[in-house]
């Protein structure tokens, strides 16, 4: 049964109060295969081959047996890459590996699928294995902007795939949309939003195109064939903030909207600085007070998983409770409900005095009309504050007396 975001927040809080050991736990699986590279994408991915897929499964089996979750799992997210590139028998194998963990009764289990990789056989396997949420990477309904982004699926495929997803019985569906492609106007963006709403998904994620280094889009930027225009981006954001709530989608984070009861629990856990374990090359974990990122190379990752070998990490750090609290504020400010400093202090067993810097900073934002104080004393960013949330995050001070 789906619960409202508020009910889930309360559930998570109650678990926290019952003791740190009961924090919600997520699992993330990175499937690093894509047949082609989208022009805006900087994620680690490889062209699939039988040998590479075999290596991936061998590594995953070893990683899961070396780093099993220490308690029951509330959310699972299979992302990539393109998990849907796996054939039905490989999807089944992946799901069976995932399912060796102890899942909570009301678990959320999402998988990201690209429209062109979806078919009824794969959906049947996923449904039978217990997946209960599909996230489809639509990006745009316009063939012009599809080309501009280097996406390869024809627009018709989106409608066909969506119908198959519903026919297979999935009751929780997210669509990802991307805005800010070169040449895209507000009218184009409105058309994309209208077509998405017409399908009636349960959740929508809307992301601004970013120009990551080592992508075809970045090359176009450096050649002067594309440009970054923050004012135009702000208009796109603000348009969606008005349009989607007016069409039944409650905004709960800068880029995320959901019908009642369909907020993404995996993301809520992540933004709330709970714990998750990432499996697969380039997957990130936040677990037992540490953050780490697996090496973004299939062979090196596999070698590190073998008995008597050291796992290879690109990044690894231990965080103090103060650092976790700082990040909970940083991500919490992106959420519409805002943040409660006493709640975050309790979550990380910290004294309120440590937050005086942060409170002064937030009061200054209130004075500049970038934040407001809501009932129960929560600080919440205003629309103008949300537009500037990246800059606000950079300026957010550390906790200190
Ligand atoms: S956006 Fe997704 S499908 Fe496209 S290259 Fe990146 S990971 Fe692959």
Coordinates of C-alpha atoms and ligand atoms in Angstrom, one line a residue:
X1 CA 0.0 0.0 0.0
X2 CA 1.3 3.5 -0.8
X3 CA 1.6 6.0 2.0
X4 CA 1.7 9.8 1.8
X5 CA 5.0 11.5 2.1
X6 CA 4.0 12.9 5.5
X7 CA 3.1 9.5 6.8
X8 CA 6.5 8.1 5.6
X9 CA 8.4 11.0 7.2
X10 CA 6.6 10.2 10.5
X11 CA 7.4 6.5 10.1
X12 CA 11.1 7.2 9.5
X13 CA 11.2 9.6 12.4
X14 CA 9.6 7.1 14.7
X15 CA 12.2 4.6 13.7
X16 CA 15.0 7.1 14.4
X17 CA 13.6 7.7 17.8
X18 CA 13.6 4.0 18.5
X19 CA 17.3 4.0 18.0
X20 CA 20.0 4.8 15.4
X21 CA 20.2 1.1 14.4
X22 CA 16.7 1.3 13.0
X23 CA 17.5 4.0 10.4
X24 CA 15.9 3.2 7.0
X25 CA 18.2 1.3 4.7
X26 CA 18.3 1.4 0.9
X27 CA 20.2 -0.6 -1.7
X28 CA 21.3 0.9 -5.0
X29 CA 22.4 -1.3 -7.9
X30 CA 24.3 0.3 -10.8
X31 CA 23.9 -1.5 -14.1
X32 CA 26.7 0.1 -16.2
X33 CA 25.6 -0.7 -19.8
X34 CA 24.3 1.6 -22.5
X35 CA 24.2 0.9 -26.2
X36 CA 24.9 4.5 -27.1
X37 CA 26.0 7.6 -25.1
X38 CA 23.5 10.4 -24.8
X39 CA 25.0 13.8 -25.5
X40 CA 24.4 15.2 -22.0
X41 CA 25.4 12.1 -20.0
X42 CA 28.5 11.8 -17.8
X43 CA 27.5 8.6 -16.0
X44 CA 29.9 5.7 -16.1
X45 CA 28.7 3.2 -18.8
X46 CA 30.1 0.5 -21.1
X47 CA 28.8 -1.0 -24.3
X48 CA 27.4 -4.4 -23.3
X49 CA 28.8 -7.7 -24.4
X50 CA 28.2 -11.3 -23.0
X51 CA 31.6 -11.3 -21.4
X52 CA 31.1 -7.9 -19.7
X53 CA 27.6 -8.9 -18.5
X54 CA 29.1 -12.1 -17.0
X55 CA 31.8 -10.1 -15.3
X56 CA 29.1 -7.8 -13.9
X57 CA 27.2 -10.7 -12.4
X58 CA 30.2 -12.4 -10.9
X59 CA 31.3 -9.1 -9.3
X60 CA 27.8 -8.4 -8.0
X61 CA 27.6 -11.9 -6.4
X62 CA 30.9 -11.3 -4.6
X63 CA 30.1 -7.7 -3.6
X64 CA 26.7 -8.8 -2.1
X65 CA 28.3 -11.6 -0.1
X66 CA 31.2 -9.3 1.1
X67 CA 28.9 -6.4 2.0
X68 CA 25.4 -7.8 2.9
X69 CA 23.0 -5.3 4.5
X70 CA 23.1 -5.6 8.3
X71 CA 19.3 -5.3 8.6
X72 CA 16.1 -5.3 6.7
X73 CA 15.9 -3.1 3.5
X74 CA 13.2 -0.6 2.9
X75 CA 14.0 0.7 -0.6
X76 CA 15.9 -0.7 -3.6
X77 CA 16.8 1.3 -6.7
X78 CA 18.2 -0.3 -9.9
X79 CA 19.7 2.4 -12.1
X80 CA 22.4 2.9 -14.6
X81 CA 23.3 2.9 -17.3
X82 CA 20.4 1.2 -18.9
X83 CA 19.2 -1.7 -16.7
X84 CA 16.6 -2.4 -19.4
X85 CA 19.3 -3.4 -21.8
X86 CA 19.5 -6.7 -19.9
X87 CA 17.6 -9.5 -21.5
X88 CA 14.7 -11.1 -19.5
X89 CA 16.8 -14.0 -18.1
X90 CA 19.5 -11.5 -16.9
X91 CA 16.9 -9.3 -15.4
X92 CA 15.6 -12.3 -13.5
X93 CA 19.1 -13.2 -12.3
X94 CA 19.6 -9.6 -11.1
X95 CA 16.3 -9.5 -9.3
X96 CA 17.0 -12.9 -7.6
X97 CA 20.3 -11.5 -6.3
X98 CA 18.6 -8.4 -5.0
X99 CA 15.9 -10.5 -3.4
X100 CA 18.3 -12.5 -1.2
X101 CA 18.2 -9.5 1.2
X102 CA 15.6 -9.2 3.9
X103 CA 13.0 -6.8 2.5
X104 CA 10.6 -4.9 4.7
X105 CA 6.9 -5.7 4.1
X106 CA 6.2 -2.3 2.6
X107 CA 9.4 -2.1 0.5
X108 CA 9.7 0.2 -2.5
X109 CA 11.7 -1.4 -5.4
X110 CA 12.3 0.9 -8.4
X111 CA 14.0 0.2 -11.7
X112 CA 15.0 2.8 -14.4
X113 CA 14.0 1.8 -17.9
X114 CA 14.6 3.6 -21.2
X115 CA 11.5 3.5 -23.5
X116 CA 13.2 1.7 -26.3
X117 CA 14.3 -1.2 -24.0
X118 CA 10.9 -1.9 -22.6
X119 CA 8.9 -5.0 -23.7
X120 CA 6.1 -7.1 -22.1
X121 CA 8.5 -10.1 -21.4
X122 CA 10.9 -7.9 -19.4
X123 CA 8.0 -6.3 -17.5
X124 CA 6.5 -9.7 -16.7
X125 CA 9.8 -10.9 -15.2
X126 CA 10.2 -7.6 -13.1
X127 CA 6.7 -7.8 -11.8
X128 CA 7.0 -11.5 -10.9
X129 CA 10.3 -10.8 -9.1
X130 CA 8.8 -8.1 -6.9
X131 CA 9.7 -4.8 -8.6
X132 CA 6.9 -2.4 -7.8
X133 CA 8.0 1.0 -9.3
X134 CA 9.1 1.8 -12.8
X135 CA 11.0 5.0 -13.6
X136 CA 11.0 5.7 -17.4
X137 CA 13.5 8.1 -18.9
X138 CA 11.3 10.0 -21.3
X139 CA 13.3 13.3 -21.3
X140 CA 11.1 14.9 -24.0
X141 CA 8.1 14.1 -26.2
X142 CA 9.6 16.3 -29.0
X143 CA 11.5 14.5 -31.7
X144 CA 13.5 17.7 -32.4
X145 CA 14.8 17.9 -28.8
X146 CA 15.2 14.2 -28.6
X147 CA 17.8 14.6 -31.5
X148 CA 19.3 17.6 -29.8
X149 CA 19.9 15.5 -26.6
X150 CA 21.3 12.6 -28.6
X151 CA 18.5 10.3 -27.3
X152 CA 17.7 7.5 -29.7
X153 CA 14.2 6.4 -29.0
X154 CA 11.3 7.4 -31.3
X155 CA 8.5 9.3 -29.6
X156 CA 5.9 6.6 -30.4
X157 CA 8.0 4.2 -28.3
X158 CA 7.2 6.3 -25.1
X159 CA 3.5 5.7 -25.5
X160 CA 3.8 2.0 -26.4
X161 CA 6.2 1.4 -23.4
X162 CA 3.9 3.3 -21.0
X163 CA 0.9 1.2 -22.0
X164 CA 2.9 -2.0 -21.6
X165 CA 4.0 -0.8 -18.1
X166 CA 0.4 -0.2 -17.0
X167 CA -0.8 -3.5 -18.7
X168 CA 1.8 -5.4 -16.7
X169 CA 0.1 -4.1 -13.6
X170 CA 2.6 -1.6 -12.3
X171 CA 0.8 0.9 -10.0
X172 CA 3.7 3.3 -9.4
X173 CA 5.3 4.9 -12.4
X174 CA 7.7 7.8 -12.7
X175 CA 8.6 9.7 -15.8
X176 CA 11.8 11.7 -16.0
X177 CA 11.8 14.9 -18.1
X178 CA 14.7 17.1 -19.1
X179 CA 14.4 20.8 -19.9
X180 CA 16.7 23.5 -21.2
X181 CA 17.8 21.8 -24.4
X182 CA 19.3 24.3 -26.9
X183 CA 16.5 26.1 -28.7
X184 CA 13.7 24.8 -26.4
X185 CA 11.1 27.5 -25.6
X186 CA 8.7 27.8 -22.7
X187 CA 5.9 26.7 -25.1
X188 CA 7.9 23.6 -26.0
X189 CA 8.3 22.9 -22.3
X190 CA 4.6 23.3 -21.6
X191 CA 3.9 20.8 -24.4
X192 CA 6.2 18.3 -22.8
X193 CA 4.6 18.8 -19.4
X194 CA 1.1 18.5 -20.9
X195 CA 1.9 15.3 -22.7
X196 CA 3.4 13.8 -19.6
X197 CA 0.4 14.8 -17.5
X198 CA -1.9 13.3 -20.1
X199 CA -0.4 9.9 -19.5
X200 CA -1.2 10.3 -15.8
X201 CA 2.0 8.9 -14.2
X202 CA 2.2 8.8 -10.4
X203 CA 5.4 10.8 -10.2
X204 CA 7.3 13.2 -12.3
X205 CA 11.0 14.2 -12.1
X206 CA 12.0 17.3 -14.1
X207 CA 15.7 18.0 -14.5
X208 CA 17.6 20.9 -16.0
X209 CA 20.1 20.0 -18.7
X210 CA 23.6 20.4 -17.3
X211 CA 26.8 20.6 -19.2
X212 CA 29.0 18.0 -17.7
X213 CA 32.7 17.7 -18.7
X214 CA 33.5 15.0 -21.3
X215 CA 30.1 15.0 -22.8
X216 CA 29.1 15.9 -26.4
X217 CA 26.9 18.7 -24.9
X218 CA 29.9 20.2 -23.1
X219 CA 31.8 20.1 -26.4
X220 CA 29.0 22.1 -28.0
X221 CA 29.1 24.5 -25.1
X222 CA 32.9 25.0 -25.5
X223 CA 32.4 25.5 -29.3
X224 CA 29.8 28.2 -28.7
X225 CA 27.0 26.1 -30.2
X226 CA 25.1 26.0 -26.9
X227 CA 25.0 28.4 -24.0
X228 CA 24.2 28.4 -20.3
X229 CA 21.4 30.9 -19.5
X230 CA 20.4 30.9 -15.8
X231 CA 17.5 33.3 -16.3
X232 CA 16.0 31.0 -18.9
X233 CA 16.5 28.0 -16.7
X234 CA 14.8 29.8 -13.8
X235 CA 11.8 30.4 -16.1
X236 CA 11.5 26.7 -16.9
X237 CA 11.7 25.8 -13.2
X238 CA 9.1 28.3 -12.2
X239 CA 6.8 27.2 -15.0
X240 CA 6.8 23.6 -13.8
X241 CA 6.4 24.7 -10.2
X242 CA 3.1 26.3 -11.2
X243 CA 1.9 23.9 -14.0
X244 CA 2.4 20.5 -12.3
X245 CA 0.7 21.3 -8.9
X246 CA -2.2 22.8 -10.9
X247 CA -2.5 19.4 -12.6
X248 CA -2.6 17.2 -9.5
X249 CA 1.1 16.7 -8.8
X250 CA 2.3 17.9 -5.4
X251 CA 5.8 19.4 -5.6
X252 CA 7.9 18.0 -2.7
X253 CA 11.4 18.8 -3.9
X254 CA 12.9 21.3 -6.3
X255 CA 12.7 18.8 -9.2
X256 CA 10.2 16.2 -8.0
X257 CA 6.4 16.0 -8.0
X258 CA 4.0 13.2 -7.0
X259 CA 0.4 12.3 -6.7
X260 CA -0.7 11.7 -3.1
X261 CA 1.1 8.6 -1.7
X262 CA 3.7 8.3 -4.5
X263 CA 6.7 10.3 -3.3
X264 CA 9.9 8.4 -4.0
X265 CA 11.0 6.8 -0.7
X266 CA 14.4 5.9 -2.0
X267 CA 15.2 9.5 -2.7
X268 CA 13.6 10.7 0.6
X269 CA 15.9 8.3 2.5
X270 CA 18.9 9.6 0.6
X271 CA 18.1 13.3 1.1
X272 CA 17.3 12.7 4.8
X273 CA 20.9 11.3 5.2
X274 CA 19.8 7.8 6.0
X275 CA 21.8 4.8 4.9
X276 CA 22.1 3.0 1.6
X277 CA 24.6 0.5 0.1
X278 CA 25.6 0.9 -3.5
X279 CA 26.6 -2.2 -5.6
X280 CA 28.2 -2.3 -9.0
X281 CA 31.0 -0.1 -10.6
X282 CA 30.7 3.6 -9.8
X283 CA 27.9 3.0 -7.2
X284 CA 27.9 5.2 -4.1
X285 CA 27.2 4.1 -0.6
X286 CA 26.5 5.9 2.7
X287 CA 26.7 3.3 5.4
X288 CA 27.9 3.0 8.9
X289 CA 29.2 6.5 9.1
X290 CA 31.1 6.3 5.8
X291 CA 30.6 7.5 2.3
X292 CA 32.3 5.8 -0.6
X293 CA 32.2 5.5 -4.4
X294 CA 33.1 2.3 -6.1
X295 CA 35.7 2.5 -8.9
X296 CA 34.1 3.4 -12.3
X297 CA 35.6 0.5 -14.2
X298 CA 34.1 -2.9 -14.6
X299 CA 37.3 -4.9 -14.6
X300 CA 39.0 -3.0 -11.7
X301 CA 35.8 -3.2 -9.7
X302 CA 35.5 -7.0 -10.4
X303 CA 39.2 -7.6 -9.4
X304 CA 38.7 -5.8 -6.1
X305 CA 35.7 -8.0 -5.2
X306 CA 37.8 -11.2 -5.4
X307 CA 38.7 -13.0 -2.1
X308 CA 41.8 -11.5 -0.5
X309 CA 41.7 -8.4 -2.7
X310 CA 40.9 -4.8 -1.6
X311 CA 37.8 -3.3 -3.1
X312 CA 38.7 -0.3 -5.3
X313 CA 37.1 3.0 -4.4
X314 CA 37.3 6.3 -6.2
X315 CA 36.3 8.2 -3.1
X316 CA 36.1 7.2 0.6
X317 CA 35.5 9.3 3.7
X318 CA 34.3 9.0 7.2
X319 CA 31.8 11.7 8.2
X320 CA 31.2 13.1 11.7
X321 CA 27.6 13.5 12.9
X322 CA 28.0 17.3 12.4
X323 CA 28.9 16.7 8.7
X324 CA 25.8 14.5 8.3
X325 CA 23.6 17.1 9.9
X326 CA 25.1 19.8 7.6
X327 CA 24.2 17.7 4.6
X328 CA 20.7 16.9 5.9
X329 CA 20.1 20.7 6.1
X330 CA 21.6 21.2 2.6
X331 CA 19.3 18.6 1.0
X332 CA 16.4 19.3 3.3
X333 CA 16.3 22.9 2.1
X334 CA 15.6 21.6 -1.4
X335 CA 12.4 20.0 -0.1
X336 CA 9.2 22.0 0.0
X337 CA 8.5 21.0 3.6
X338 CA 11.8 22.6 4.6
X339 CA 13.9 21.7 7.7
X340 CA 13.4 21.5 11.4
X341 CA 16.7 22.1 13.2
X342 CA 15.6 20.4 16.5
X343 CA 14.6 17.3 14.4
X344 CA 18.0 17.2 12.7
X345 CA 19.8 17.7 16.0
X346 CA 17.9 14.7 17.5
X347 CA 18.5 12.6 14.4
X348 CA 22.3 13.0 14.8
X349 CA 22.4 13.2 18.7
X350 CA 23.8 16.8 18.5
X351 CA 23.2 19.7 20.9
X352 CA 21.1 22.6 19.5
X353 CA 24.0 25.0 20.3
X354 CA 26.0 23.6 17.4
X355 CA 23.4 24.9 15.0
X356 CA 23.6 28.6 16.0
X357 CA 25.7 29.5 12.9
X358 CA 23.1 27.8 10.7
X359 CA 20.2 29.5 12.4
X360 CA 21.8 32.9 11.9
X361 CA 22.4 32.0 8.2
X362 CA 18.8 30.9 7.8
X363 CA 17.4 34.0 9.6
X364 CA 19.4 36.1 7.1
X365 CA 17.8 34.2 4.2
X366 CA 14.4 35.0 5.8
X367 CA 15.4 38.7 5.9
X368 CA 16.3 38.6 2.2
X369 CA 13.0 36.9 1.4
X370 CA 14.8 33.7 0.3
X371 CA 13.3 31.7 3.1
X372 CA 10.4 31.8 5.5
X373 CA 9.6 30.2 8.8
X374 CA 6.6 27.9 8.7
X375 CA 4.4 26.4 11.4
X376 CA 6.4 24.2 13.8
X377 CA 9.4 26.5 13.2
X378 CA 10.5 24.8 10.0
X379 CA 12.6 26.9 7.6
X380 CA 11.4 26.6 4.1
X381 CA 12.9 28.3 1.0
X382 CA 10.7 30.7 -1.0
X383 CA 10.4 30.4 -4.8
X384 CA 13.3 32.9 -5.2
X385 CA 15.3 30.9 -2.6
X386 CA 14.7 27.6 -4.5
X387 CA 16.0 29.2 -7.7
X388 CA 19.1 30.1 -5.8
X389 CA 19.3 26.8 -3.9
X390 CA 22.7 25.8 -5.3
X391 CA 24.3 29.1 -4.3
X392 CA 22.6 28.8 -0.9
X393 CA 24.1 25.3 -0.5
X394 CA 27.6 26.6 -1.3
X395 CA 27.2 29.4 1.4
X396 CA 25.7 27.1 4.1
X397 CA 28.1 27.4 7.1
X398 CA 29.5 24.4 9.0
X399 CA 28.1 23.5 12.4
X400 CA 30.1 25.1 15.2
X401 CA 29.8 26.7 18.7
Ligands
LIG1 S1 21.5 9.2 -20.0 FE1 21.1 7.1 -19.4 S2 20.8 6.0 -21.3 FE2 21.8 7.9 -21.9 S3 24.0 7.4 -21.9 FE3 23.5 8.2 -19.8 S4 23.1 6.4 -18.6 FE4 23.0 5.7 -20.8

